CSV table of C-alpha atoms in Angstrom, one decimal:
chain,number,residue,atom,x,y,z
H,1,MET,CA,288.5,-67.8,2.5
H,2,HIS,CA,288.2,-64.8,-0.1
H,3,LEU,CA,291.2,-64.9,-2.9
H,4,ASP,CA,291.5,-61.4,-5.0
H,5,LEU,CA,291.1,-62.8,-8.9
H,6,THR,CA,294.0,-60.5,-10.5
H,7,PRO,CA,293.6,-59.0,-14.0
H,8,GLU,CA,296.0,-61.3,-15.4
H,9,ALA,CA,294.4,-64.2,-13.7
H,10,LEU,CA,290.8,-63.7,-14.9
H,11,LEU,CA,292.0,-63.8,-18.4
H,12,ALA,CA,293.5,-67.0,-18.4
H,13,GLN,CA,290.6,-68.3,-16.3
H,14,LEU,CA,288.2,-67.2,-19.6
H,15,GLY,CA,290.7,-67.8,-22.1
H,16,TYR,CA,292.4,-65.6,-22.8
H,17,THR,CA,296.2,-64.8,-23.8
H,18,LYS,CA,297.5,-61.9,-22.0
H,19,THR,CA,298.0,-59.3,-24.7
H,20,GLU,CA,299.0,-56.4,-23.7
H,21,GLN,CA,295.6,-55.1,-25.7
H,22,THR,CA,293.4,-58.0,-23.8
H,23,LEU,CA,295.2,-56.6,-20.2
H,24,LYS,CA,294.0,-53.0,-20.9
H,25,GLN,CA,290.4,-54.6,-21.9
H,26,ILE,CA,290.6,-56.1,-18.9
H,27,ASN,CA,291.2,-53.7,-16.9
H,28,ASP,CA,288.5,-51.2,-18.6
H,29,ILE,CA,285.9,-54.0,-17.7
H,30,ILE,CA,287.1,-54.3,-14.3
H,31,SER,CA,287.1,-50.0,-13.4
H,32,ASN,CA,283.6,-49.8,-15.2
H,33,THR,CA,282.3,-52.6,-13.6
H,34,LYS,CA,280.5,-51.5,-9.9
H,35,ASN,CA,281.2,-53.2,-7.2
H,36,PHE,CA,283.6,-55.7,-9.1
H,37,ASP,CA,286.5,-56.6,-6.5
H,38,LYS,CA,282.8,-57.9,-4.8
H,39,PHE,CA,282.0,-60.4,-7.0
H,40,SER,CA,284.8,-61.5,-9.0
H,41,GLN,CA,286.4,-64.1,-7.4
H,42,HIS,CA,283.0,-66.1,-8.0
H,43,ILE,CA,283.7,-65.2,-11.9
H,44,PRO,CA,285.6,-69.2,-12.8
H,45,SER,CA,282.8,-71.0,-10.7
H,46,PHE,CA,280.2,-69.4,-12.5
H,47,ASN,CA,281.6,-69.9,-16.5
H,48,ASP,CA,281.8,-73.0,-15.6
H,49,ALA,CA,278.6,-73.9,-14.6
H,50,LEU,CA,277.4,-72.4,-17.7
H,51,ALA,CA,279.8,-74.1,-19.5
H,52,VAL,CA,277.5,-77.6,-19.3
H,53,GLU,CA,274.8,-75.6,-20.2
H,54,LYS,CA,276.9,-74.0,-23.6
H,55,GLY,CA,277.2,-71.0,-22.2
H,56,PHE,CA,280.2,-68.8,-21.6
H,57,ILE,CA,281.6,-65.6,-20.5
H,58,ALA,CA,283.6,-63.3,-22.4
H,59,MET,CA,285.0,-59.5,-22.8
H,60,SER,CA,282.8,-57.4,-24.8
H,61,ASN,CA,284.5,-55.5,-27.8
H,62,SER,CA,281.5,-53.3,-27.8
H,63,GLU,CA,281.5,-52.1,-23.8
H,64,ASP,CA,283.6,-52.3,-20.9
H,65,HIS,CA,281.6,-55.2,-19.2
H,66,LEU,CA,281.6,-58.9,-19.2
H,67,LYS,CA,279.2,-60.4,-21.0
H,68,ILE,CA,277.4,-63.8,-20.5
H,69,LYS,CA,276.4,-65.2,-23.3
H,70,CYS,CA,274.6,-68.8,-24.9
H,71,ASP,CA,275.8,-70.3,-28.0
H,72,GLU,CA,273.6,-69.5,-30.6
H,73,ASP,CA,272.3,-73.5,-31.5
H,74,SER,CA,271.9,-74.3,-28.2
H,75,SER,CA,268.5,-76.4,-27.6
H,76,ALA,CA,265.2,-74.7,-25.7
H,77,ASP,CA,266.3,-76.8,-23.1
H,78,ASN,CA,269.5,-75.4,-22.4
H,79,LEU,CA,268.5,-72.4,-23.2
H,80,SER,CA,265.9,-72.7,-19.8
H,81,ALA,CA,268.5,-73.8,-18.2
H,82,PHE,CA,270.5,-71.5,-18.8
H,83,THR,CA,268.6,-68.5,-18.3
H,84,GLU,CA,268.1,-69.9,-14.6
H,85,LEU,CA,271.3,-70.5,-14.2
H,86,VAL,CA,271.8,-66.4,-15.1
H,87,LYS,CA,269.0,-65.1,-12.6
H,88,HIS,CA,270.1,-67.0,-9.7
H,89,TRP,CA,273.7,-65.7,-10.0
H,90,ALA,CA,273.0,-62.6,-10.6
H,91,ASP,CA,270.3,-62.6,-7.1
H,92,LYS,CA,273.0,-64.6,-5.4
H,93,TYR,CA,275.7,-61.8,-5.8
H,94,LYS,CA,272.7,-59.0,-6.4
H,95,LEU,CA,274.3,-57.9,-9.3
H,96,GLU,CA,272.6,-56.0,-12.4
H,97,LEU,CA,272.2,-57.6,-15.4
H,98,LYS,CA,271.4,-56.2,-19.2
H,99,GLN,CA,269.4,-58.3,-21.8
H,100,VAL,CA,271.0,-58.0,-25.1
H,101,ASP,CA,267.4,-57.4,-27.2
H,102,ASN,CA,266.5,-60.9,-29.0
H,103,LYS,CA,269.5,-62.7,-27.7
H,104,ASN,CA,270.4,-64.8,-25.1
H,105,THR,CA,273.7,-62.8,-23.8
H,106,TYR,CA,273.4,-60.5,-20.2
H,107,TYR,CA,276.1,-57.6,-19.7
H,108,ILE,CA,277.1,-57.7,-16.1
H,109,ILE,CA,276.7,-54.2,-15.1
H,110,GLY,CA,277.9,-54.3,-11.6
H,111,GLN,CA,276.1,-55.0,-7.9
H,112,LYS,CA,272.7,-53.3,-7.2
């Protein structure tokens, strides 16, 4: 079954309040992410899986992309599991990610 995830629903799933600003930002992210509709329905469950490893998905303030981030104070075990989870998800949905230098943060560029 394929579910369409509206911008409003995605904001709610990621914990954002719907405002004119956040709605514009999520729409910009959607239009800037290649084949967003092909994997977007999996974002909420991925965000839930990341939470176990102290990770989360958020809107970037500096780029028109969603970012996958791990808490800075995570243990080495959490970081390793977080990295494996991100790589597995990216491989599964054929996603191009861009890692921020020296950080456990990845931008979702889109499908390859």
